[in-house]
Amino acid sequence: MSTITPHTHEPDDHPESLPGGAGTAVRPPRLIHTEATTEIPVHLLFRDEPAPEARRPAVVNRRRGTGEQPRTVRPAQVRRRPELRPDPDLQERPARVLPGAAGVLAGLGGVAGCVATTWWAGVLPGAVPGAGLGAAQWAAYAGTGALGLFGFGGLARGRTGRAWVLGLFGRYRGTVRRTGLLWINPLLRRRRADVRLRHWRSGAVPAADANGVALRVVVLVVWRVRDTARALLGIEEHETYLRECVESALARVPVELPGGARSGADAAGDALTRLVAADVAPVGVEVFSVQPVRVEYAPEVAAAMQRRRIAALDAQQRATMLSSVVDSVEDTVTRLTTRGLVELDDYERKALVRDLTVAFCSARREPA
């Protein structure tokens, strides 16, 4: 193992003459000699400046000739919040449908086929005896009947603001947003979705203000379903999920009572809108606004906070009234002395100020 042998240069006993004629001694810098390094100035070992983060990581206990690898100090890694990523395969796409006229024609064709088969079999009253009900007739009945049921059974009416989410054997087959009379494959499962702009007024949701005082907040949420596939198939109940996201956002954003700064109320509404919109976007819901419409203290702290608020308003009213009385007294005394109506010494001035203050305070406390 290598050893570090400090080696210093002793200063000369005789001072050296400098060009300026001053006889001062010049000492060489103190150095350390080692087997593995070159000469290192001692003052570089005791620097107070912190090493910048952009430099190389510090090497700990590296010894030459021992085969030991340097150990670096790695910065602590900050764990990020996991992002909610929707299923890329579950995305709204238009479904294949036919105009309603095609279904009507198919249904009428099936009915006409059944009537023709009946005439062929001679079953109609007053008809010429036919071939009877044999295997061919029953096969014709089955085909024409299936055609009629398939045609009339697939008719659907599309409405504005409503959509159909179609599925077959548990697989998403598309969304129908068209309006009017349509024909949809009757074998597909239909789930209706409301894609209109909607609003939801919540109940009293627990919240807190900037000081941590418990509140009850009622919010108004304006939202709509943007992606029907993710809203109906990607989550069990998107309306329940929206309510839970609103409660979660109110637990993270402080809300102010009515009567506070307007900018603070707007900032709380904007923060709530951003948080809720970011939480519900992966499930196909679009949020436009989340605004508190009623804010009140929680029942457990309502009485105490109401007394505190009344006391603060009373103190503010008293301070305002006192300032008004003092201004009135000062204006009165100044006018009397300036116009020469009275000549007052210090004692008389103090007495006049006291009497005027009592009179003005009594007049302001009397009810109108």
GROMACS .gro file of C-alpha atoms in nm:
model
  368
    1MET     CA    1   0.000   0.000   0.000
    2SER     CA    2   0.135   0.337  -0.097
    3THR     CA    3   0.192   0.596   0.170
    4ILE     CA    4   0.166   0.971   0.150
    5THR     CA    5   0.478   1.145   0.264
    6PRO     CA    6   0.431   1.517   0.310
    7HIS     CA    7   0.731   1.712   0.197
    8THR     CA    8   0.760   2.083   0.251
    9HIS     CA    9   1.021   2.331   0.149
   10GLU     CA   10   1.170   2.525   0.439
   11PRO     CA   11   1.211   2.893   0.381
   12ASP     CA   12   1.558   3.037   0.341
   13ASP     CA   13   1.720   3.193   0.647
   14HIS     CA   14   1.834   3.494   0.447
   15PRO     CA   15   1.582   3.710   0.279
   16GLU     CA   16   1.613   3.764  -0.091
   17SER     CA   17   1.642   4.111  -0.233
   18LEU     CA   18   1.350   4.222  -0.448
   19PRO     CA   19   1.384   4.450  -0.747
   20GLY     CA   20   1.222   4.731  -0.555
   21GLY     CA   21   1.492   4.734  -0.295
   22ALA     CA   22   1.269   4.587  -0.024
   23GLY     CA   23   1.431   4.312   0.173
   24THR     CA   24   1.132   4.079   0.222
   25ALA     CA   25   1.152   3.702   0.213
   26VAL     CA   26   0.952   3.513  -0.053
   27ARG     CA   27   0.839   3.169   0.064
   28PRO     CA   28   0.752   2.900  -0.189
   29PRO     CA   29   0.402   2.748  -0.162
   30ARG     CA   30   0.363   2.446   0.061
   31LEU     CA   31   0.340   2.127  -0.145
   32ILE     CA   32   0.263   1.761  -0.079
   33HIS     CA   33   0.447   1.487  -0.267
   34THR     CA   34   0.287   1.145  -0.304
   35GLU     CA   35   0.370   0.831  -0.494
   36ALA     CA   36   0.057   0.843  -0.707
   37THR     CA   37   0.013   1.215  -0.768
   38THR     CA   38   0.219   1.511  -0.864
   39GLU     CA   39   0.277   1.813  -0.650
   40ILE     CA   40  -0.052   1.953  -0.511
   41PRO     CA   41  -0.063   2.299  -0.358
   42VAL     CA   42  -0.186   2.286  -0.001
   43HIS     CA   43  -0.427   2.577  -0.044
   44LEU     CA   44  -0.624   2.377  -0.303
   45LEU     CA   45  -0.715   2.119  -0.036
   46PHE     CA   46  -0.897   2.370   0.185
   47ARG     CA   47  -1.124   2.556  -0.053
   48ASP     CA   48  -1.458   2.676   0.076
   49GLU     CA   49  -1.629   2.699  -0.261
   50PRO     CA   50  -1.883   2.418  -0.314
   51ALA     CA   51  -1.816   2.199  -0.613
   52PRO     CA   52  -2.067   2.254  -0.893
   53GLU     CA   53  -2.303   1.972  -0.978
   54ALA     CA   54  -2.193   1.967  -1.339
   55ARG     CA   55  -1.848   1.834  -1.248
   56ARG     CA   56  -1.747   1.471  -1.226
   57PRO     CA   57  -1.885   1.266  -0.935
   58ALA     CA   58  -1.659   1.250  -0.632
   59VAL     CA   59  -1.422   0.952  -0.610
   60VAL     CA   60  -1.409   0.793  -0.265
   61ASN     CA   61  -1.109   0.594  -0.128
   62ARG     CA   62  -0.934   0.518  -0.453
   63ARG     CA   63  -0.590   0.357  -0.393
   64ARG     CA   64  -0.334   0.300  -0.659
   65GLY     CA   65  -0.211  -0.051  -0.725
   66THR     CA   66  -0.486  -0.232  -0.532
   67GLY     CA   67  -0.730  -0.286  -0.818
   68GLU     CA   68  -1.004  -0.108  -0.629
   69GLN     CA   69  -1.260   0.062  -0.850
   70PRO     CA   70  -1.366   0.416  -0.773
   71ARG     CA   71  -1.700   0.457  -0.599
   72THR     CA   72  -1.910   0.744  -0.715
   73VAL     CA   73  -2.180   0.924  -0.520
   74ARG     CA   74  -2.497   0.929  -0.728
   75PRO     CA   75  -2.762   1.195  -0.673
   76ALA     CA   76  -3.089   1.084  -0.522
   77GLN     CA   77  -3.357   1.009  -0.778
   78VAL     CA   78  -3.696   1.175  -0.736
   79ARG     CA   79  -3.989   0.943  -0.792
   80ARG     CA   80  -4.241   1.092  -1.029
   81ARG     CA   81  -4.612   1.051  -1.005
   82PRO     CA   82  -4.727   0.770  -1.238
   83GLU     CA   83  -4.925   0.896  -1.534
   84LEU     CA   84  -5.261   0.748  -1.622
   85ARG     CA   85  -5.234   0.630  -1.981
   86PRO     CA   86  -5.546   0.506  -2.158
   87ASP     CA   87  -5.557   0.193  -2.367
   88PRO     CA   88  -5.440   0.293  -2.719
   89ASP     CA   89  -5.668   0.030  -2.877
   90LEU     CA   90  -5.975   0.165  -2.697
   91GLN     CA   91  -6.044   0.483  -2.893
   92GLU     CA   92  -6.364   0.607  -3.049
   93ARG     CA   93  -6.411   0.529  -3.416
   94PRO     CA   94  -6.719   0.542  -3.641
   95ALA     CA   95  -6.922   0.223  -3.677
   96ARG     CA   96  -7.058   0.083  -4.002
   97VAL     CA   97  -7.429   0.145  -4.036
   98LEU     CA   98  -7.678   0.160  -4.323
   99PRO     CA   99  -7.956   0.405  -4.394
  100GLY     CA  100  -8.290   0.315  -4.244
  101ALA     CA  101  -8.441   0.267  -4.588
  102ALA     CA  102  -8.233  -0.048  -4.634
  103GLY     CA  103  -8.378  -0.201  -4.319
  104VAL     CA  104  -8.732  -0.106  -4.419
  105LEU     CA  105  -8.691  -0.264  -4.763
  106ALA     CA  106  -8.545  -0.581  -4.613
  107GLY     CA  107  -8.833  -0.606  -4.366
  108LEU     CA  108  -9.094  -0.552  -4.636
  109GLY     CA  109  -8.919  -0.810  -4.854
  110GLY     CA  110  -8.940  -1.062  -4.572
  111VAL     CA  111  -9.312  -0.996  -4.524
  112ALA     CA  112  -9.375  -1.026  -4.895
  113GLY     CA  113  -9.181  -1.352  -4.903
  114CYS     CA  114  -9.391  -1.495  -4.623
  115VAL     CA  115  -9.710  -1.400  -4.806
  116ALA     CA  116  -9.584  -1.556  -5.129
  117THR     CA  117  -9.486  -1.877  -4.952
  118THR     CA  118  -9.831  -1.899  -4.795
  119TRP     CA  119  -9.996  -1.859  -5.136
  120TRP     CA  120  -9.761  -2.120  -5.276
  121ALA     CA  121  -9.858  -2.367  -5.006
  122GLY     CA  122 -10.228  -2.294  -5.066
  123VAL     CA  123 -10.295  -2.210  -4.703
  124LEU     CA  124 -10.469  -1.879  -4.773
  125PRO     CA  125 -10.849  -1.901  -4.752
  126GLY     CA  126 -11.008  -1.911  -5.095
  127ALA     CA  127 -10.679  -1.983  -5.268
  128VAL     CA  128 -10.622  -2.259  -5.519
  129PRO     CA  129 -10.489  -2.571  -5.346
  130GLY     CA  130 -10.114  -2.569  -5.371
  131ALA     CA  131  -9.825  -2.794  -5.289
  132GLY     CA  132  -9.899  -2.792  -4.919
  133LEU     CA  133  -9.666  -2.733  -4.629
  134GLY     CA  134  -9.363  -2.934  -4.714
  135ALA     CA  135  -8.995  -2.901  -4.644
  136ALA     CA  136  -8.949  -2.644  -4.919
  137GLN     CA  137  -9.231  -2.428  -4.787
  138TRP     CA  138  -9.095  -2.437  -4.429
  139ALA     CA  139  -8.749  -2.345  -4.556
  140ALA     CA  140  -8.896  -2.050  -4.746
  141TYR     CA  141  -9.083  -1.942  -4.433
  142ALA     CA  142  -8.762  -1.955  -4.233
  143GLY     CA  143  -8.564  -1.753  -4.484
  144THR     CA  144  -8.821  -1.482  -4.545
  145GLY     CA  145  -8.907  -1.459  -4.176
  146ALA     CA  146  -8.540  -1.418  -4.084
  147LEU     CA  147  -8.507  -1.151  -4.351
  148GLY     CA  148  -8.805  -0.960  -4.213
  149LEU     CA  149  -8.689  -0.984  -3.852
  150PHE     CA  150  -8.336  -0.887  -3.948
  151GLY     CA  151  -8.457  -0.586  -4.143
  152PHE     CA  152  -8.706  -0.447  -3.893
  153GLY     CA  153  -8.503  -0.549  -3.588
  154GLY     CA  154  -8.202  -0.340  -3.692
  155LEU     CA  155  -8.390  -0.012  -3.727
  156ALA     CA  156  -8.280   0.260  -3.485
  157ARG     CA  157  -8.336   0.632  -3.450
  158GLY     CA  158  -8.031   0.849  -3.400
  159ARG     CA  159  -8.081   1.170  -3.201
  160THR     CA  160  -7.881   1.486  -3.180
  161GLY     CA  161  -7.659   1.482  -2.872
  162ARG     CA  162  -7.686   1.105  -2.831
  163ALA     CA  163  -7.461   0.826  -2.956
  164TRP     CA  164  -7.466   0.448  -2.977
  165VAL     CA  165  -7.166   0.246  -2.857
  166LEU     CA  166  -7.169  -0.091  -3.034
  167GLY     CA  167  -7.009  -0.415  -2.923
  168LEU     CA  168  -7.004  -0.776  -3.038
  169PHE     CA  169  -6.910  -1.058  -2.801
  170GLY     CA  170  -6.735  -0.814  -2.568
  171ARG     CA  171  -6.538  -0.638  -2.843
  172TYR     CA  172  -6.580  -0.272  -2.930
  173ARG     CA  173  -6.712  -0.231  -3.285
  174GLY     CA  174  -6.755   0.147  -3.314
  175THR     CA  175  -6.971   0.446  -3.223
  176VAL     CA  176  -7.271   0.583  -3.410
  177ARG     CA  177  -7.319   0.963  -3.387
  178ARG     CA  178  -7.542   0.996  -3.695
  179THR     CA  179  -7.899   1.120  -3.666
  180GLY     CA  180  -8.220   1.004  -3.833
  181LEU     CA  181  -8.343   0.656  -3.919
  182LEU     CA  182  -8.057   0.407  -3.931
  183TRP     CA  183  -8.009   0.036  -3.966
  184ILE     CA  184  -7.771  -0.125  -3.720
  185ASN     CA  185  -7.680  -0.490  -3.711
  186PRO     CA  186  -7.925  -0.637  -3.455
  187LEU     CA  187  -7.661  -0.881  -3.335
  188LEU     CA  188  -7.455  -0.594  -3.194
  189ARG     CA  189  -7.503  -0.479  -2.837
  190ARG     CA  190  -7.604  -0.114  -2.814
  191ARG     CA  191  -7.518   0.120  -2.529
  192ARG     CA  192  -7.649   0.475  -2.540
  193ALA     CA  193  -7.418   0.762  -2.448
  194ASP     CA  194  -7.509   1.125  -2.384
  195VAL     CA  195  -7.257   1.350  -2.562
  196ARG     CA  196  -7.430   1.682  -2.492
  197LEU     CA  197  -7.279   1.958  -2.281
  198ARG     CA  198  -7.382   1.884  -1.924
  199HIS     CA  199  -7.343   2.041  -1.582
  200TRP     CA  200  -7.335   1.882  -1.240
  201ARG     CA  201  -7.396   2.059  -0.911
  202SER     CA  202  -7.229   1.871  -0.629
  203GLY     CA  203  -7.334   1.841  -0.271
  204ALA     CA  204  -7.141   1.977   0.025
  205VAL     CA  205  -6.786   1.849  -0.033
  206PRO     CA  206  -6.520   1.875   0.244
  207ALA     CA  207  -6.246   2.130   0.174
  208ALA     CA  208  -6.015   2.373   0.356
  209ASP     CA  209  -5.897   2.730   0.321
  210ALA     CA  210  -5.537   2.856   0.311
  211ASN     CA  211  -5.516   2.840   0.694
  212GLY     CA  212  -5.643   2.484   0.716
  213VAL     CA  213  -5.991   2.569   0.848
  214ALA     CA  214  -6.249   2.305   0.754
  215LEU     CA  215  -6.506   2.415   0.493
  216ARG     CA  216  -6.797   2.273   0.300
  217VAL     CA  217  -6.797   2.363  -0.069
  218VAL     CA  218  -7.060   2.319  -0.341
  219VAL     CA  219  -6.911   2.326  -0.692
  220LEU     CA  220  -7.061   2.350  -1.039
  221VAL     CA  221  -6.892   2.132  -1.303
  222VAL     CA  222  -6.947   2.184  -1.677
  223TRP     CA  223  -6.842   1.878  -1.875
  224ARG     CA  224  -6.922   1.644  -2.162
  225VAL     CA  225  -6.825   1.303  -2.297
  226ARG     CA  226  -6.558   1.348  -2.564
  227ASP     CA  227  -6.460   0.984  -2.631
  228THR     CA  228  -6.756   0.748  -2.589
  229ALA     CA  229  -6.545   0.431  -2.608
  230ARG     CA  230  -6.322   0.527  -2.317
  231ALA     CA  231  -6.605   0.679  -2.112
  232LEU     CA  232  -6.836   0.376  -2.134
  233LEU     CA  233  -6.591   0.087  -2.180
  234GLY     CA  234  -6.266   0.213  -2.029
  235ILE     CA  235  -6.414   0.273  -1.683
  236GLU     CA  236  -6.702   0.128  -1.486
  237GLU     CA  237  -6.893   0.456  -1.430
  238HIS     CA  238  -6.753   0.780  -1.566
  239GLU     CA  239  -6.993   1.006  -1.370
  240THR     CA  240  -6.886   0.852  -1.040
  241TYR     CA  241  -6.523   0.889  -1.141
  242LEU     CA  242  -6.582   1.257  -1.217
  243ARG     CA  243  -6.730   1.315  -0.870
  244GLU     CA  244  -6.432   1.146  -0.704
  245CYS     CA  245  -6.188   1.358  -0.907
  246VAL     CA  246  -6.367   1.674  -0.793
  247GLU     CA  247  -6.339   1.566  -0.428
  248SER     CA  248  -5.970   1.488  -0.476
  249ALA     CA  249  -5.905   1.830  -0.631
  250LEU     CA  250  -6.086   2.011  -0.346
  251ALA     CA  251  -5.861   1.830  -0.100
  252ARG     CA  252  -5.553   1.979  -0.272
  253VAL     CA  253  -5.668   2.334  -0.357
  254PRO     CA  254  -5.745   2.591  -0.083
  255VAL     CA  255  -6.078   2.770  -0.122
  256GLU     CA  256  -6.165   3.115   0.011
  257LEU     CA  257  -6.489   3.225   0.171
  258PRO     CA  258  -6.718   3.470  -0.010
  259GLY     CA  259  -6.619   3.830   0.042
  260GLY     CA  260  -6.247   3.768  -0.003
  261ALA     CA  261  -6.026   3.876  -0.288
  262ARG     CA  262  -6.185   3.814  -0.626
  263SER     CA  263  -5.852   3.713  -0.774
  264GLY     CA  264  -5.817   3.442  -0.509
  265ALA     CA  265  -6.157   3.293  -0.597
  266ASP     CA  266  -6.072   3.296  -0.968
  267ALA     CA  267  -5.736   3.132  -0.899
  268ALA     CA  268  -5.906   2.856  -0.697
  269GLY     CA  269  -6.154   2.793  -0.980
  270ASP     CA  270  -5.877   2.782  -1.241
  271ALA     CA  271  -5.670   2.542  -1.031
  272LEU     CA  272  -5.969   2.313  -0.976
  273THR     CA  273  -6.049   2.315  -1.347
  274ARG     CA  274  -5.691   2.222  -1.443
  275LEU     CA  275  -5.665   1.939  -1.190
  276VAL     CA  276  -6.003   1.782  -1.268
  277ALA     CA  277  -5.956   1.816  -1.645
  278ALA     CA  278  -5.617   1.644  -1.626
  279ASP     CA  279  -5.756   1.359  -1.414
  280VAL     CA  280  -6.059   1.280  -1.629
  281ALA     CA  281  -5.901   1.332  -1.973
  282PRO     CA  282  -5.771   0.969  -1.999
  283VAL     CA  283  -6.125   0.831  -1.957
  284GLY     CA  284  -6.273   1.034  -2.243
  285VAL     CA  285  -6.437   1.312  -2.038
  286GLU     CA  286  -6.376   1.680  -2.114
  287VAL     CA  287  -6.415   1.934  -1.832
  288PHE     CA  288  -6.464   2.302  -1.915
  289SER     CA  289  -6.516   2.462  -1.575
  290VAL     CA  290  -6.514   2.375  -1.204
  291GLN     CA  291  -6.630   2.673  -0.998
  292PRO     CA  292  -6.729   2.693  -0.629
  293VAL     CA  293  -7.081   2.831  -0.600
  294ARG     CA  294  -7.125   2.810  -0.221
  295VAL     CA  295  -6.862   2.805   0.051
  296GLU     CA  296  -6.935   2.780   0.422
  297TYR     CA  297  -6.766   2.664   0.739
  298ALA     CA  298  -6.791   2.303   0.846
  299PRO     CA  299  -7.050   2.238   1.121
  300GLU     CA  300  -6.784   2.154   1.380
  301VAL     CA  301  -6.612   2.493   1.345
  302ALA     CA  302  -6.898   2.712   1.220
  303ALA     CA  303  -6.991   2.860   1.559
  304ALA     CA  304  -6.634   2.946   1.662
  305MET     CA  305  -6.542   3.092   1.323
  306GLN     CA  306  -6.864   3.295   1.313
  307ARG     CA  307  -6.781   3.453   1.650
  308ARG     CA  308  -6.429   3.527   1.533
  309ARG     CA  309  -6.555   3.682   1.212
  310ILE     CA  310  -6.808   3.900   1.396
  311ALA     CA  311  -6.535   4.016   1.634
  312ALA     CA  312  -6.307   4.105   1.342
  313LEU     CA  313  -6.586   4.299   1.170
  314ASP     CA  314  -6.667   4.480   1.495
  315ALA     CA  315  -6.303   4.575   1.546
  316GLN     CA  316  -6.281   4.697   1.189
  317GLN     CA  317  -6.597   4.903   1.228
  318ARG     CA  318  -6.469   5.056   1.551
  319ALA     CA  319  -6.137   5.147   1.391
  320THR     CA  320  -6.319   5.309   1.100
  321MET     CA  321  -6.550   5.503   1.330
  322LEU     CA  322  -6.260   5.620   1.549
  323SER     CA  323  -6.066   5.741   1.248
  324SER     CA  324  -6.371   5.933   1.128
  325VAL     CA  325  -6.428   6.091   1.472
  326VAL     CA  326  -6.064   6.194   1.505
  327ASP     CA  327  -6.071   6.354   1.161
  328SER     CA  328  -6.393   6.541   1.248
  329VAL     CA  329  -6.254   6.668   1.580
  330GLU     CA  330  -5.929   6.780   1.420
  331ASP     CA  331  -6.114   6.962   1.142
  332THR     CA  332  -6.343   7.137   1.392
  333VAL     CA  333  -6.064   7.255   1.623
  334THR     CA  334  -5.851   7.367   1.329
  335ARG     CA  335  -6.132   7.576   1.181
  336LEU     CA  336  -6.217   7.738   1.515
  337THR     CA  337  -5.858   7.841   1.586
  338THR     CA  338  -5.770   7.935   1.228
  339ARG     CA  339  -6.063   8.174   1.190
  340GLY     CA  340  -5.998   8.333   1.527
  341LEU     CA  341  -6.329   8.240   1.677
  342VAL     CA  342  -6.169   8.113   1.998
  343GLU     CA  343  -5.830   8.141   2.162
  344LEU     CA  344  -5.732   7.823   2.347
  345ASP     CA  345  -5.441   7.727   2.560
  346ASP     CA  346  -5.322   7.367   2.597
  347TYR     CA  347  -5.561   7.283   2.878
  348GLU     CA  348  -5.862   7.432   2.702
  349ARG     CA  349  -5.764   7.264   2.376
  350LYS     CA  350  -5.748   6.923   2.543
  351ALA     CA  351  -6.082   6.980   2.713
  352LEU     CA  352  -6.243   7.082   2.384
  353VAL     CA  353  -6.101   6.782   2.204
  354ARG     CA  354  -6.233   6.550   2.477
  355ASP     CA  355  -6.582   6.698   2.470
  356LEU     CA  356  -6.602   6.692   2.090
  357THR     CA  357  -6.482   6.330   2.078
  358VAL     CA  358  -6.750   6.219   2.327
  359ALA     CA  359  -7.018   6.411   2.140
  360PHE     CA  360  -6.925   6.271   1.798
  361CYS     CA  361  -6.896   5.914   1.927
  362SER     CA  362  -7.237   5.936   2.095
  363ALA     CA  363  -7.395   6.073   1.779
  364ARG     CA  364  -7.253   5.794   1.562
  365ARG     CA  365  -7.365   5.516   1.798
  366GLU     CA  366  -7.726   5.635   1.805
  367PRO     CA  367  -7.946   5.441   1.556
  368ALA     CA  368  -8.079   5.636   1.265
   0.00000   0.00000   0.00000
